[in-house]
Coordinates of C-alpha atoms in Angstrom, one line a residue:
M1 CA 0.0 0.0 0.0
L2 CA 2.8 2.4 0.9
N3 CA 4.4 1.7 -2.5
G4 CA 1.2 2.5 -4.3
E5 CA 0.1 -1.1 -4.9
A6 CA -3.4 -2.6 -4.9
C7 CA -3.8 -5.1 -2.0
G8 CA -6.6 -7.4 -1.0
Y9 CA -7.3 -9.2 2.3
I10 CA -9.6 -12.2 2.4
C11 CA -11.1 -13.7 5.6
P12 CA -13.3 -16.8 5.9
E13 CA -16.3 -14.7 7.1
Y14 CA -17.4 -11.1 6.9
G15 CA -17.3 -10.4 10.7
L16 CA -13.5 -11.1 10.8
S17 CA -13.0 -8.8 7.8
K18 CA -14.7 -6.0 9.6
S19 CA -12.6 -6.5 12.7
F20 CA -9.3 -6.5 10.7
F21 CA -10.4 -3.4 8.8
K22 CA -10.8 -1.5 12.0
E23 CA -7.5 -2.8 13.3
I24 CA -5.5 -1.8 10.2
L25 CA -6.9 1.7 10.4
Q26 CA -5.5 2.1 13.9
Y27 CA -2.0 1.2 12.6
L28 CA -2.0 3.6 9.6
P29 CA -0.9 7.2 10.1
Q30 CA -4.0 9.4 9.5
Q31 CA -2.1 11.7 7.2
L32 CA -1.5 8.8 4.8
I33 CA -5.2 7.9 4.4
R34 CA -7.1 9.5 1.6
T35 CA -10.4 7.7 2.1
D36 CA -11.7 4.8 4.1
N37 CA -15.1 3.3 3.5
K38 CA -16.6 1.2 6.4
S39 CA -19.4 -0.2 4.3
E40 CA -17.2 -1.5 1.5
L41 CA -14.2 -2.2 3.8
T42 CA -11.8 -0.2 1.6
I43 CA -8.8 2.0 2.4
E44 CA -7.1 4.3 -0.1
L45 CA -3.8 6.0 0.7
I46 CA -2.3 9.2 -0.7
T47 CA 0.4 7.0 -2.2
G48 CA -2.1 5.5 -4.6
G49 CA -2.0 2.2 -2.7
S50 CA -5.3 0.6 -1.6
L51 CA -6.6 -2.2 0.5
R52 CA -9.9 -4.0 0.2
F53 CA -11.3 -6.7 2.5
F54 CA -13.3 -9.6 1.2
S55 CA -15.3 -12.4 2.8
G56 CA -14.5 -16.0 1.9
E57 CA -18.3 -16.6 1.8
A58 CA -18.7 -14.5 -1.3
L59 CA -15.6 -14.6 -3.4
N60 CA -17.4 -14.0 -6.7
S61 CA -16.9 -10.3 -5.8
L62 CA -13.2 -10.8 -6.7
R63 CA -14.0 -11.4 -10.3
G64 CA -12.7 -8.7 -12.6
R65 CA -10.3 -7.2 -10.0
K66 CA -6.6 -7.2 -10.0
F67 CA -4.1 -7.0 -7.2
H68 CA -0.4 -6.7 -6.6
F69 CA -0.6 -8.5 -3.3
L70 CA -3.2 -10.7 -1.5
V71 CA -3.5 -12.0 2.0
V72 CA -5.8 -15.0 2.5
D73 CA -6.2 -15.3 6.3
E74 CA -7.3 -18.7 7.8
A75 CA -7.1 -20.0 4.3
A76 CA -7.8 -23.6 5.3
Y77 CA -11.3 -22.4 6.5
I78 CA -12.3 -20.7 3.2
P79 CA -15.2 -22.8 1.9
D80 CA -14.0 -24.9 -1.1
L81 CA -10.5 -23.3 -1.1
E82 CA -9.2 -25.2 -4.1
H83 CA -12.1 -24.1 -6.3
E84 CA -12.0 -20.5 -5.1
W85 CA -8.2 -20.3 -5.5
N86 CA -8.3 -21.5 -9.1
T87 CA -11.4 -19.5 -10.2
S88 CA -11.5 -16.4 -8.1
I89 CA -8.3 -15.7 -6.1
R90 CA -5.4 -16.7 -8.4
P91 CA -6.7 -14.9 -11.5
T92 CA -6.6 -11.5 -9.7
L93 CA -2.8 -11.7 -9.5
T94 CA -2.2 -12.3 -13.2
D95 CA -2.2 -8.7 -14.5
Y96 CA 0.5 -7.6 -12.1
A97 CA 2.3 -11.0 -11.6
G98 CA 1.3 -10.4 -8.0
D99 CA 2.0 -12.4 -4.8
A100 CA -0.2 -14.1 -2.3
L101 CA 0.4 -14.9 1.4
L102 CA -1.8 -17.7 2.7
I103 CA -2.0 -18.0 6.5
S104 CA -3.9 -20.5 8.5
T105 CA -4.2 -22.9 11.3
P106 CA -4.1 -26.3 9.4
R107 CA -7.3 -28.2 8.8
G108 CA -6.4 -31.7 7.9
R109 CA -4.6 -32.7 4.7
G110 CA -6.7 -30.4 2.4
F111 CA -5.8 -28.0 -0.3
F112 CA -4.1 -25.5 2.0
D113 CA -1.7 -28.3 3.1
A114 CA -1.2 -29.2 -0.6
L115 CA -0.1 -25.6 -1.3
Y116 CA 2.2 -25.7 1.8
Q117 CA 3.8 -28.8 0.5
K118 CA 4.7 -27.1 -2.7
G119 CA 7.0 -24.7 -0.8
V120 CA 8.4 -27.5 1.4
N121 CA 9.3 -29.5 -1.8
G122 CA 11.0 -26.4 -3.3
E123 CA 8.5 -26.0 -6.2
H124 CA 9.3 -22.8 -8.2
G125 CA 7.2 -19.8 -7.1
Y126 CA 6.4 -21.2 -3.6
A127 CA 7.8 -20.7 -0.2
S128 CA 6.5 -22.3 3.0
F129 CA 6.8 -21.3 6.7
H130 CA 5.8 -23.2 9.8
F131 CA 5.3 -21.7 13.3
S132 CA 3.7 -23.1 16.4
T133 CA 2.1 -21.1 19.1
Y134 CA 5.4 -21.6 21.1
D135 CA 7.0 -19.3 18.5
N136 CA 4.6 -16.5 19.4
P137 CA 6.4 -14.0 21.8
F138 CA 3.1 -12.5 22.9
I139 CA 1.6 -15.8 24.4
S140 CA 3.1 -17.2 27.5
R141 CA 4.4 -20.8 27.6
E142 CA 2.2 -21.3 30.8
E143 CA -0.9 -20.5 28.8
I144 CA 0.0 -22.9 26.1
E145 CA 0.8 -25.7 28.6
A146 CA -2.6 -25.0 30.2
A147 CA -4.2 -25.5 26.8
R148 CA -2.3 -28.7 26.3
A149 CA -3.5 -30.1 29.6
S150 CA -7.2 -29.3 28.8
M151 CA -7.4 -30.4 25.1
P152 CA -7.3 -33.7 23.2
L153 CA -3.9 -34.3 21.7
A154 CA -5.0 -34.3 18.1
Q155 CA -6.8 -31.0 18.6
F156 CA -3.8 -29.4 20.4
N157 CA -1.4 -30.6 17.7
Q158 CA -3.4 -28.9 15.0
E159 CA -4.5 -25.7 16.8
Y160 CA -1.2 -25.0 18.7
L161 CA 1.6 -26.9 17.0
A162 CA 0.2 -26.4 13.4
I163 CA 0.5 -30.1 12.7
P164 CA -2.4 -31.1 10.4
G165 CA -4.5 -34.0 11.4
E166 CA -5.2 -36.8 8.9
N167 CA -8.9 -36.2 9.3
A168 CA -9.3 -32.4 9.4
A169 CA -11.2 -31.6 12.6
N170 CA -11.4 -35.0 14.2
P171 CA -10.5 -34.7 17.9
F172 CA -9.9 -38.5 18.4
G173 CA -7.1 -38.8 15.8
T174 CA -7.5 -41.4 13.0
E175 CA -4.6 -43.5 14.3
N176 CA -6.0 -43.6 17.8
I177 CA -9.3 -44.8 16.5
R178 CA -7.6 -47.5 14.5
I179 CA -5.4 -49.0 17.2
N180 CA -8.2 -49.0 19.8
T181 CA -10.8 -50.8 17.6
I182 CA -11.3 -54.4 18.7
P183 CA -12.8 -57.2 16.4
A184 CA -15.5 -58.3 18.9
L185 CA -17.1 -57.5 22.2
S186 CA -15.2 -58.4 25.4
R187 CA -16.5 -61.5 27.1
N188 CA -15.6 -60.1 30.6
P189 CA -18.5 -59.0 32.8
T190 CA -19.9 -55.5 32.2
V191 CA -19.3 -53.1 35.0
I192 CA -21.2 -50.1 33.6
Y193 CA -23.7 -49.1 30.9
G194 CA -23.9 -45.8 29.0
I195 CA -27.3 -45.2 27.4
D196 CA -28.0 -42.5 24.8
L197 CA -31.7 -42.2 24.2
A198 CA -33.2 -41.7 20.8
R199 CA -34.5 -38.4 19.5
S200 CA -36.1 -37.6 16.1
G201 CA -34.3 -39.7 13.5
D202 CA -31.8 -41.1 16.1
H203 CA -31.4 -44.5 17.7
T204 CA -31.2 -45.5 21.4
V205 CA -27.7 -46.9 22.0
I206 CA -26.7 -49.0 25.0
I207 CA -22.9 -49.6 25.5
G208 CA -21.4 -51.6 28.3
L209 CA -17.7 -51.6 29.4
D210 CA -15.8 -54.2 31.3
D211 CA -13.4 -53.3 34.2
E212 CA -10.5 -52.9 31.7
G213 CA -12.4 -50.4 29.5
A214 CA -13.3 -52.7 26.6
M215 CA -16.8 -52.8 25.2
S216 CA -18.6 -55.8 26.5
Y217 CA -22.2 -54.9 25.4
Y218 CA -23.8 -53.2 22.4
D219 CA -27.4 -52.6 21.4
R220 CA -28.8 -50.0 19.0
F221 CA -32.5 -49.7 18.2
Q222 CA -35.5 -47.5 17.5
L223 CA -38.5 -48.4 19.7
P224 CA -41.4 -46.6 21.4
Y225 CA -40.7 -45.3 24.8
N226 CA -42.4 -48.0 26.7
Q227 CA -40.5 -50.7 24.9
T228 CA -37.3 -48.7 25.3
I229 CA -37.9 -48.7 29.1
D230 CA -38.6 -52.4 29.1
R231 CA -35.4 -53.2 27.2
I232 CA -33.2 -51.2 29.6
Q233 CA -34.9 -52.8 32.6
K234 CA -33.8 -56.2 31.3
L235 CA -30.1 -55.3 31.6
S236 CA -28.2 -56.8 34.6
A237 CA -30.0 -55.3 37.7
G238 CA -26.9 -54.7 39.8
I239 CA -24.8 -52.9 37.1
P240 CA -24.9 -49.0 37.1
K241 CA -26.7 -47.5 34.2
I242 CA -25.9 -43.9 33.1
V243 CA -28.9 -42.7 31.1
D244 CA -29.3 -39.6 29.0
Q245 CA -32.0 -37.5 30.7
T246 CA -31.8 -34.5 28.4
G247 CA -35.2 -33.2 27.2
V248 CA -37.5 -36.1 26.4
G249 CA -35.2 -38.4 28.3
A250 CA -36.2 -37.1 31.7
P251 CA -39.5 -39.0 32.0
I252 CA -37.8 -42.2 30.9
V253 CA -35.2 -41.8 33.6
E254 CA -37.9 -41.2 36.2
A255 CA -39.7 -44.4 35.1
L256 CA -36.5 -46.4 35.2
Q257 CA -35.6 -45.1 38.6
A258 CA -39.0 -46.1 40.0
N259 CA -38.6 -49.7 38.8
C260 CA -34.9 -50.4 38.3
R261 CA -31.8 -50.3 40.5
N262 CA -28.6 -48.3 39.8
V263 CA -30.0 -45.8 37.3
R264 CA -28.4 -42.4 37.1
G265 CA -29.5 -39.6 34.8
F266 CA -27.1 -37.5 32.9
T267 CA -28.0 -34.1 31.2
F268 CA -26.1 -32.9 28.2
T269 CA -25.2 -29.2 28.4
S270 CA -22.7 -26.9 26.7
E271 CA -20.4 -27.7 29.7
S272 CA -21.1 -31.4 30.5
K273 CA -20.9 -32.7 26.9
P274 CA -17.4 -31.4 26.2
R275 CA -16.3 -32.6 29.6
I276 CA -17.2 -36.2 29.1
L277 CA -16.0 -36.2 25.4
I278 CA -12.6 -34.8 26.4
H279 CA -12.4 -37.5 29.0
L280 CA -13.2 -40.1 26.4
I281 CA -10.7 -38.8 23.9
R282 CA -7.9 -38.8 26.6
E283 CA -8.8 -42.3 27.6
I284 CA -8.6 -43.4 24.0
E285 CA -5.3 -41.6 23.6
A286 CA -4.0 -43.6 26.6
G287 CA -5.4 -46.9 25.2
N288 CA -7.7 -47.3 28.2
V289 CA -11.0 -47.6 26.2
K290 CA -11.5 -50.2 23.4
F291 CA -14.5 -50.3 21.1
I292 CA -15.9 -52.2 18.1
E293 CA -16.2 -51.2 14.5
P294 CA -19.7 -49.4 14.6
V295 CA -18.4 -47.0 17.2
A296 CA -15.1 -46.5 15.3
Q297 CA -17.1 -45.5 12.2
E298 CA -19.0 -42.8 14.1
M299 CA -15.8 -41.5 15.6
M300 CA -14.3 -41.1 12.1
V301 CA -17.1 -38.6 11.2
F302 CA -16.9 -36.8 14.6
E303 CA -15.5 -33.3 14.6
Y304 CA -14.8 -30.2 16.7
S305 CA -15.4 -26.6 15.6
Y306 CA -15.2 -23.2 17.2
S307 CA -18.2 -20.9 17.7
P308 CA -17.9 -17.2 17.0
T309 CA -17.4 -16.7 20.8
G310 CA -14.5 -19.1 20.8
H311 CA -16.2 -22.0 22.5
V312 CA -15.4 -25.5 21.2
K313 CA -18.3 -27.6 19.9
Y314 CA -18.0 -31.4 19.5
Q315 CA -20.5 -33.1 17.3
A316 CA -21.0 -35.5 14.3
M317 CA -20.6 -34.1 10.8
S318 CA -23.7 -32.8 9.2
G319 CA -25.8 -35.8 8.1
Y320 CA -24.3 -38.3 10.5
H321 CA -25.1 -39.5 14.0
D322 CA -23.1 -39.5 17.3
D323 CA -25.4 -41.7 19.5
T324 CA -22.8 -44.5 19.9
V325 CA -20.0 -42.0 20.7
M326 CA -22.2 -40.3 23.4
A327 CA -23.2 -43.6 25.0
L328 CA -19.5 -44.7 25.1
A329 CA -18.5 -41.3 26.5
M330 CA -21.0 -41.6 29.4
A331 CA -19.9 -45.2 30.2
A332 CA -16.2 -44.2 30.1
Y333 CA -16.7 -41.1 32.2
F334 CA -18.5 -42.9 35.1
R335 CA -16.4 -46.1 34.9
D336 CA -13.8 -44.5 37.0
Q337 CA -16.3 -44.0 39.8
V338 CA -17.5 -47.6 39.6
Q339 CA -13.9 -48.8 39.8
A340 CA -13.3 -46.5 42.8
V341 CA -16.2 -48.1 44.6
Q342 CA -15.0 -51.6 43.7
N343 CA -11.6 -50.8 45.1
W344 CA -12.8 -49.8 48.5
R345 CA -11.2 -51.9 51.3
L346 CA -11.9 -52.2 55.0
Y347 CA -9.1 -52.7 57.4
R348 CA -9.0 -53.6 61.1

């Protein structure tokens, strides 16, 4: 801009573009600014240089424009980056033989990673750079270590170490899923059941774990509530049962507690759901929970994402279910309590 060149800045969504536009204005000396337009997110300098912000949600607006320099921020999160790069972004650099700087937290082995590998492999016209959060002088090491202690390893590696996961936003890690998948249910006695109740279009899932954390029971079905209750009541009477009591599950839990021993309700909230899922992920990372193929398949399409406020959401990809994952998470979370009770000893 200072050299009189036309520049563009692309963000994944409009709100981020607005935020960066305001921030750039704070850094520029006012005497250099000829005009700034808050509605179009453009800045023109007295040097003839300019900067215009764009949203990755509407990159058709790039067509017909030309730039000396482009920044694509959080490039891996631009919807269909490969298509947009080839049809909308790259052509704007042709007139001036311009440059582009693509910056991003990795998001699996997608197109952003493919461009990064071009620089790693020394391909002409590309240069690649890698920095972890540890390289950031403005973030304390203590803060990073606190994040490491509270996050699944696959998620920390991608978000803080900039190591792309094989399966984009999968918090379990593809390799962890593979090595903890067992060919058949354990024949050891079940010590706890996790039960995720069906909602519209879902299935009720019952998962049992043995005292070593291996799946020892599996049932998945769609039945009316009265038959669901009857099916749960037929489980081993003395074994603890953790039952989803969120929403429509509350009356089922009440009915079960009236006629069945060792039934405990669990409510999924924005705090409790991540808590038990992070516990499950850590147990799988440590090799303490083993599961059969149907659960592994659901884990493969499970993902994490960040809300606009920075909160992490864990859920199945659009069009998929997570009922077996949630049943397993409840069983794994409360298995520790069951083991603690089993390990009580009396001394004289």
